[in-house]
Amino acid sequence: MMMTTSEDVEMSDVVQPLDQHKDSQESHSQQTAVKFGWIQGVLVRCLLNIWGVMLFLRLSWVVGQAGIGFATVIVLLSGVVTTITTLSMSAICTNGQVKGGGAYYMISRSLGPEFGGAIGLVFSVANAVAVAMYVVGFAETVRDLLQDNDALMIDQDNDVRLIGLIIVIFILGIALIGMEWEARAQLILLVVLLIAIVNFIVGSVIPATDDKRGRGFVGYSGDVFVNNFGPSYRHGEDFFSVFAVFFPAATGILAGANISGDLADAQKAIPKGTLLAILISSITYIGMAWIVGSCVIRDATGSQVDGFYGNMTNCTGADCKAGLLNTFQNMGLVSGWWPLITTGIFAATLSSALASLVSAPKVFQAVCKDCIFPKIHVFAKGYGKAQEPRRAYVLTFVIAVGFIAIGELNAIAPIISNFFLMSYTLINYACFDASLAKSPGFRPAFKFYNQWVSLFGSLLCLSIMFIIQWWAALLTFVCIAALYAYIHYVKPDVNWGSSTQAHSYKNALMSALKLVNVQEHVKNFRPQVLVLTGEPSDRPALVDFVSDITKDISLMICGHVIVGEDRWSQVQQLRKLKPSAVHSWLHKRKVRAFYKTITSTNFRSGAQNLLESSGLGKMKPNTMIMGFKNDWQITDPALVQQYFEIIHDSFDLNYGVGVLRIKESFYHPGKLKESRTNESVFEIKPSESEVQIQPDQQGETESLEDEKESLVVKFKTGDEEDVTIGGAANLQEGAEHDGKVSDDDGDDDDLPVTKQVSRFLHKQKTGTIDVWWLFDDGGLTLLLPYILSTKSKWSKCELRVFMAGSKKRELDRDQKNMATLLSKFRIDYSKMTVIPTVGKAPSRYSVSRFEELISPWLQNSDDPLPDCNKTWKISEAELTANKEKVQTTN
């Protein structure tokens, strides 16, 4: 047996396309663009970034400070961090299609736009600044060569700026030519680096000259190995400070992922190329650390004479000018031909600068395409068949030139490293979070990962951030938090199926299941309201009023009954609805409610289904609110009977029932438009002189009642209009005090339509909330008006309590009892009045008016309708049963 749904056809992955329309526009150009395999696209780039200047200029110093043993630990610890991150990255990128943007694309599609946008922006800036850092490293090496040969062009500082400017223009030209030429340049630089490494290894077995011996290179020696195996920290250094110096060498593992859009098969290329690059580079670093630690002493005089006589260790403190701890030139000292090491330094800096110059625009282009941040979409434009981000290249160039002009990048380097580490942290956390959410859409093809290992990697990266530089880590957190808060505030209109959404569902499900086992208690009672609104935009004032009661404290469900003669017509009407547009309308109106539709052949049966099926577990309505049927005297009597019976159905299902009545009609047919950005716009249709409430859209008032007694609550706003919530007692009270019952059918509205639909949307003017305490129902009739009075929109409306007195001479006692009850309920009120004549029989006028109103509904013998169709008629027996309620006074 096979079951297929629309969701099975295309399940939502954690990594998924952003915009299918944009994809189709770019598909043709991408098919003809140059795509790289895992070696040229990932392995080569990662190796060139990891084999940076650290390999030739700082590795010997790390060995001198930490010793061979702890230097190996430092390399392995860095490898553990990068390996765990790569495993997490491999799981994410094999869970769906990976497009351009690298780390940004993976994080944003996994954790959502907030984390993704923040990382994408800072990661782009970090790569742009890294270009300047690598170029300055190259320029300083060239300047030192010029200085040794007394050939400075201007002075030391300006020579660095000038050389740096020339180099960054050169690598920008390579990048602008195209990725194919950039990849060829990277291959050439890799060959140069490999030659330099081989030159170092070969040089280590060549017997040392007197000059090299004087500088500390003595060849392979067991005694040197033993002496250099342990640490010898100096100048305030320790293990963590040395680790902080070395770790930036390991931050090149994203070089391949950053050009994910230019890879032929990113899902296979990124895991294979990155993991192999980590393995090769780690072996290289450990091997070269053992070599330099086995043949170079920590302190040497640097004198050729001392080397000849074997007295090169005869020095202390400032007298020692050579050795592992006193110079950074030991890799060239060990090599067979020193200029090749200098060439290797050039190749390492240029390759890293070139990779960063390519990575920053690619990532930034992906951020701009997603339109998360305003006014940067101009940099999203691509040129040529490969959609090269030339504008972003120029922006990166400008940033790099600006930092090259500063010249001093030592303080900025820790921030760059922390930005990279923050990316690693979120990549690991993204894998952990997606696994923890247990979403069916997270099923990566790469199986060699574990959610707890990813969590450990995330925490490890955070720890290393603070180890490297605590103030830089705090600054990174501030930047990420600020960008996260901004994106969360603007709420970009994107839907990427992130693990955050999966967690929201899982948490809601677990909370609902947990709530089932929680025993109910009166202190935790909340008015959970099912309000019969029809399409919510048709009755915005009703929706707003109920929202004032339930917002932030309880459940609100907008019920919509779709009436159709047969199943086909019901389905046709149902298909025309757009629930997403309704929820968008509710969201924009700041109404926190659910929307539920039911199809039925008549309004009553649909309302019954809503009453029986709405909610989930303990999250289900206990109060039904509907609108007063203003056209009850002129509409089809069968519809009035349905309306009346819905109230009784609600009582039978233990619902509290409330009816909200205002002078104007709640029903103002609106039209929901769903724009390209999925925004919903409410438009008021031109109102006719007479508006009738359709049965399938019933729900234009609201009620606040939990028991089977009637609740009467009256609101008088600054517009001198009465808004009444109540049941049957509402009609009697109106008849007795006003002398008549309004026949308002919507054709004499005094307020303009725009004001009617927004009358409860804004803050109410000074008025009163009048509660008529007719029965002791446990306090709900006081609780609901009190909840309203606590809302800011109703803060200027005083709460007044009117209660029925028993006897005139016992009014004081009744008032004291009521005051005690209000104090027990902790309800503040402005005035309390005891009405001694509530039980008095109605006047003759009221009875006459009552008989006039019900005369069309009385059953009589001359009625031509068959008995089966007279169910809505008032029989003589029913009139007799209620005779005491309409008894006249003498």
Short mmCIF file of N, CA and C in Angstrom, two decimals, residues 595-689:
data_model
loop_
_atom_site.label_atom_id
_atom_site.label_comp_id
_atom_site.label_asym_id
_atom_site.label_seq_id
_atom_site.Cartn_x
_atom_site.Cartn_y
_atom_site.Cartn_z
N TYR A 595 -6.90 30.22 13.14
CA TYR A 595 -8.02 30.33 12.20
C TYR A 595 -8.42 28.93 11.79
N LYS A 596 -9.71 28.61 11.99
CA LYS A 596 -10.19 27.25 11.71
C LYS A 596 -11.43 27.34 10.83
N THR A 597 -11.46 26.54 9.78
CA THR A 597 -12.60 26.51 8.87
C THR A 597 -13.30 25.16 8.97
N ILE A 598 -14.62 25.19 8.78
CA ILE A 598 -15.45 23.99 8.78
C ILE A 598 -16.45 24.13 7.63
N THR A 599 -16.66 23.06 6.88
CA THR A 599 -17.68 23.06 5.82
C THR A 599 -18.90 22.29 6.31
N SER A 600 -20.07 22.79 5.91
CA SER A 600 -21.31 22.14 6.34
C SER A 600 -22.44 22.58 5.43
N THR A 601 -23.55 21.85 5.54
CA THR A 601 -24.73 22.20 4.73
C THR A 601 -25.55 23.32 5.37
N ASN A 602 -25.35 23.58 6.67
CA ASN A 602 -26.01 24.71 7.31
C ASN A 602 -25.12 25.25 8.42
N PHE A 603 -25.45 26.43 8.85
CA PHE A 603 -24.60 27.13 9.80
C PHE A 603 -24.55 26.44 11.16
N ARG A 604 -25.70 25.91 11.62
CA ARG A 604 -25.71 25.32 12.96
C ARG A 604 -24.83 24.07 13.05
N SER A 605 -24.98 23.19 12.07
CA SER A 605 -24.17 21.96 12.12
C SER A 605 -22.69 22.29 12.01
N GLY A 606 -22.34 23.31 11.22
CA GLY A 606 -20.94 23.73 11.15
C GLY A 606 -20.45 24.28 12.47
N ALA A 607 -21.30 25.09 13.13
CA ALA A 607 -20.91 25.61 14.44
C ALA A 607 -20.77 24.49 15.46
N GLN A 608 -21.66 23.48 15.37
CA GLN A 608 -21.53 22.32 16.27
C GLN A 608 -20.19 21.62 16.08
N ASN A 609 -19.80 21.45 14.83
CA ASN A 609 -18.50 20.82 14.55
C ASN A 609 -17.35 21.65 15.11
N LEU A 610 -17.44 22.98 14.97
CA LEU A 610 -16.41 23.84 15.54
C LEU A 610 -16.35 23.70 17.06
N LEU A 611 -17.50 23.70 17.70
CA LEU A 611 -17.55 23.58 19.16
C LEU A 611 -16.97 22.26 19.64
N GLU A 612 -17.19 21.20 18.87
CA GLU A 612 -16.74 19.88 19.29
C GLU A 612 -15.29 19.60 18.94
N SER A 613 -14.78 20.20 17.86
CA SER A 613 -13.46 19.79 17.36
C SER A 613 -12.37 20.84 17.54
N SER A 614 -12.71 22.04 17.92
CA SER A 614 -11.68 23.08 18.04
C SER A 614 -10.76 22.80 19.21
N GLY A 615 -9.49 23.13 19.02
CA GLY A 615 -8.52 22.98 20.09
C GLY A 615 -7.76 21.68 20.03
N LEU A 616 -6.82 21.55 20.97
CA LEU A 616 -5.96 20.36 21.03
C LEU A 616 -5.62 20.11 22.49
N GLY A 617 -6.05 18.94 23.01
CA GLY A 617 -5.76 18.62 24.40
C GLY A 617 -6.40 19.64 25.33
N LYS A 618 -5.57 20.18 26.24
CA LYS A 618 -6.07 21.21 27.15
C LYS A 618 -6.15 22.57 26.49
N MET A 619 -5.56 22.69 25.33
CA MET A 619 -5.64 23.95 24.59
C MET A 619 -6.89 23.95 23.72
N LYS A 620 -8.03 24.04 24.37
CA LYS A 620 -9.29 24.06 23.64
C LYS A 620 -10.20 25.11 24.26
N PRO A 621 -11.12 25.65 23.48
CA PRO A 621 -11.97 26.74 23.97
C PRO A 621 -12.90 26.30 25.09
N ASN A 622 -13.19 27.22 26.00
CA ASN A 622 -14.21 27.01 27.02
C ASN A 622 -15.29 28.09 26.96
N THR A 623 -15.14 29.02 26.03
CA THR A 623 -16.08 30.12 25.87
C THR A 623 -16.35 30.33 24.40
N MET A 624 -17.62 30.49 24.03
CA MET A 624 -17.99 30.78 22.66
C MET A 624 -18.53 32.20 22.58
N ILE A 625 -18.01 32.97 21.65
CA ILE A 625 -18.44 34.36 21.47
C ILE A 625 -18.96 34.52 20.05
N MET A 626 -20.08 35.17 19.92
CA MET A 626 -20.65 35.39 18.61
C MET A 626 -21.30 36.77 18.57
N GLY A 627 -21.62 37.21 17.38
CA GLY A 627 -22.20 38.52 17.22
C GLY A 627 -23.71 38.52 17.37
N PHE A 628 -24.22 39.63 17.86
CA PHE A 628 -25.68 39.77 17.96
C PHE A 628 -26.27 39.85 16.55
N LYS A 629 -27.32 39.08 16.34
CA LYS A 629 -27.92 39.01 15.01
C LYS A 629 -28.86 40.20 14.81
N ASN A 630 -28.31 41.26 14.24
CA ASN A 630 -29.07 42.50 14.11
C ASN A 630 -30.28 42.39 13.19
N ASP A 631 -30.23 41.46 12.24
CA ASP A 631 -31.34 41.36 11.27
C ASP A 631 -32.34 40.28 11.64
N TRP A 632 -32.45 39.97 12.94
CA TRP A 632 -33.28 38.85 13.35
C TRP A 632 -34.76 39.04 13.02
N GLN A 633 -35.22 40.29 12.84
CA GLN A 633 -36.63 40.53 12.56
C GLN A 633 -36.98 40.45 11.08
N ILE A 634 -35.97 40.52 10.23
CA ILE A 634 -36.26 40.60 8.80
C ILE A 634 -35.70 39.43 8.01
N THR A 635 -34.84 38.64 8.60
CA THR A 635 -34.22 37.55 7.87
C THR A 635 -35.08 36.30 7.93
N ASP A 636 -34.62 35.24 7.29
CA ASP A 636 -35.32 33.96 7.29
C ASP A 636 -35.42 33.44 8.72
N PRO A 637 -36.62 33.17 9.23
CA PRO A 637 -36.77 32.68 10.61
C PRO A 637 -35.97 31.41 10.89
N ALA A 638 -35.76 30.58 9.87
CA ALA A 638 -34.98 29.36 10.08
C ALA A 638 -33.54 29.68 10.47
N LEU A 639 -33.01 30.77 9.91
CA LEU A 639 -31.66 31.17 10.25
C LEU A 639 -31.59 31.71 11.68
N VAL A 640 -32.64 32.40 12.09
CA VAL A 640 -32.69 32.89 13.47
C VAL A 640 -32.76 31.72 14.44
N GLN A 641 -33.52 30.69 14.06
CA GLN A 641 -33.59 29.51 14.92
C GLN A 641 -32.22 28.84 15.04
N GLN A 642 -31.49 28.75 13.94
CA GLN A 642 -30.15 28.18 14.00
C GLN A 642 -29.26 28.98 14.93
N TYR A 643 -29.35 30.27 14.81
CA TYR A 643 -28.55 31.16 15.67
C TYR A 643 -28.88 30.91 17.14
N PHE A 644 -30.19 30.80 17.43
CA PHE A 644 -30.65 30.58 18.80
C PHE A 644 -30.19 29.21 19.31
N GLU A 645 -30.27 28.21 18.46
CA GLU A 645 -29.92 26.86 18.89
C GLU A 645 -28.42 26.69 19.08
N ILE A 646 -27.62 27.48 18.38
CA ILE A 646 -26.16 27.43 18.60
C ILE A 646 -25.84 27.81 20.03
N ILE A 647 -26.57 28.77 20.57
CA ILE A 647 -26.35 29.17 21.96
C ILE A 647 -26.63 27.99 22.89
N HIS A 648 -27.75 27.29 22.65
CA HIS A 648 -28.07 26.13 23.48
C HIS A 648 -27.08 24.99 23.27
N ASP A 649 -26.62 24.80 22.01
CA ASP A 649 -25.59 23.78 21.76
C ASP A 649 -24.33 24.07 22.57
N SER A 650 -23.98 25.32 22.66
CA SER A 650 -22.79 25.71 23.43
C SER A 650 -22.98 25.41 24.91
N PHE A 651 -24.17 25.72 25.43
CA PHE A 651 -24.45 25.39 26.83
C PHE A 651 -24.36 23.89 27.06
N ASP A 652 -24.93 23.12 26.11
CA ASP A 652 -24.91 21.66 26.26
C ASP A 652 -23.48 21.11 26.28
N LEU A 653 -22.54 21.78 25.61
CA LEU A 653 -21.14 21.34 25.55
C LEU A 653 -20.29 22.03 26.62
N ASN A 654 -20.96 22.60 27.61
CA ASN A 654 -20.28 23.24 28.74
C ASN A 654 -19.42 24.44 28.33
N TYR A 655 -19.86 25.14 27.34
CA TYR A 655 -19.21 26.39 26.94
C TYR A 655 -19.87 27.55 27.67
N GLY A 656 -19.11 28.54 28.00
CA GLY A 656 -19.66 29.82 28.36
C GLY A 656 -20.04 30.53 27.07
N VAL A 657 -21.13 31.26 27.08
CA VAL A 657 -21.63 31.90 25.87
C VAL A 657 -21.69 33.40 26.07
N GLY A 658 -21.24 34.13 25.08
CA GLY A 658 -21.32 35.57 25.13
C GLY A 658 -21.74 36.14 23.79
N VAL A 659 -22.49 37.21 23.83
CA VAL A 659 -22.93 37.90 22.63
C VAL A 659 -22.57 39.37 22.78
N LEU A 660 -21.84 39.88 21.82
CA LEU A 660 -21.43 41.28 21.86
C LEU A 660 -22.28 42.09 20.90
N ARG A 661 -22.84 43.19 21.38
CA ARG A 661 -23.73 43.99 20.57
C ARG A 661 -23.29 45.45 20.59
N ILE A 662 -23.19 46.05 19.44
CA ILE A 662 -22.92 47.47 19.31
C ILE A 662 -23.96 48.07 18.39
N LYS A 663 -23.98 49.39 18.33
CA LYS A 663 -25.00 50.06 17.52
C LYS A 663 -24.82 49.74 16.05
N GLU A 664 -23.55 49.76 15.59
CA GLU A 664 -23.28 49.47 14.19
C GLU A 664 -23.15 47.97 13.97
N SER A 665 -23.12 47.60 12.74
CA SER A 665 -22.92 46.19 12.40
C SER A 665 -21.43 45.88 12.42
N PHE A 666 -21.10 44.68 12.89
CA PHE A 666 -19.71 44.22 12.83
C PHE A 666 -19.30 43.82 11.42
N TYR A 667 -20.29 43.44 10.63
CA TYR A 667 -19.99 42.82 9.34
C TYR A 667 -19.65 43.86 8.29
N HIS A 668 -18.39 43.90 7.89
CA HIS A 668 -17.91 44.79 6.83
C HIS A 668 -17.07 43.94 5.88
N PRO A 669 -17.65 43.43 4.83
CA PRO A 669 -16.92 42.50 3.95
C PRO A 669 -15.61 43.09 3.50
N GLY A 670 -14.56 42.36 3.72
CA GLY A 670 -13.24 42.80 3.31
C GLY A 670 -12.69 41.86 2.27
N LYS A 671 -11.57 42.23 1.72
CA LYS A 671 -10.93 41.41 0.69
C LYS A 671 -9.46 41.30 1.03
N LEU A 672 -9.01 40.05 1.16
CA LEU A 672 -7.61 39.81 1.46
C LEU A 672 -6.83 39.68 0.18
N LYS A 673 -5.81 40.50 0.03
CA LYS A 673 -4.93 40.39 -1.12
C LYS A 673 -3.61 39.81 -0.66
N GLU A 674 -3.09 38.87 -1.44
CA GLU A 674 -1.80 38.28 -1.13
C GLU A 674 -0.81 38.77 -2.16
N SER A 675 0.09 39.65 -1.74
CA SER A 675 1.03 40.26 -2.66
C SER A 675 2.20 39.33 -2.91
N ARG A 676 3.13 39.79 -3.72
CA ARG A 676 4.30 38.97 -4.05
C ARG A 676 5.10 38.65 -2.81
N THR A 677 5.13 39.55 -1.87
CA THR A 677 5.88 39.33 -0.64
C THR A 677 5.05 38.63 0.41
N ASN A 678 3.86 38.10 -0.01
CA ASN A 678 2.98 37.37 0.89
C ASN A 678 2.41 38.26 1.99
N GLU A 679 2.36 39.57 1.74
CA GLU A 679 1.77 40.47 2.69
C GLU A 679 0.27 40.57 2.40
N SER A 680 -0.52 40.64 3.45
CA SER A 680 -1.96 40.71 3.28
C SER A 680 -2.42 42.13 3.51
N VAL A 681 -3.30 42.58 2.62
CA VAL A 681 -3.84 43.93 2.71
C VAL A 681 -5.34 43.83 2.86
N PHE A 682 -5.88 44.56 3.81
CA PHE A 682 -7.33 44.54 4.02
C PHE A 682 -7.94 45.76 3.36
N GLU A 683 -8.89 45.50 2.48
CA GLU A 683 -9.58 46.58 1.81
C GLU A 683 -11.06 46.54 2.15
N ILE A 684 -11.63 47.70 2.47
CA ILE A 684 -13.06 47.78 2.76
C ILE A 684 -13.82 47.93 1.46
N LYS A 685 -14.78 47.05 1.25
CA LYS A 685 -15.63 47.18 0.08
C LYS A 685 -16.64 48.30 0.32
N PRO A 686 -17.11 48.94 -0.73
CA PRO A 686 -18.13 49.98 -0.56
C PRO A 686 -19.34 49.40 0.15
N SER A 687 -19.71 49.99 1.29
CA SER A 687 -20.81 49.46 2.09
C SER A 687 -22.15 49.91 1.51
N GLU A 688 -23.10 49.01 1.56
CA GLU A 688 -24.43 49.34 1.09
C GLU A 688 -25.24 49.92 2.25
N SER A 689 -26.38 50.45 1.92
CA SER A 689 -27.22 51.04 2.96
C SER A 689 -27.72 49.99 3.93
#
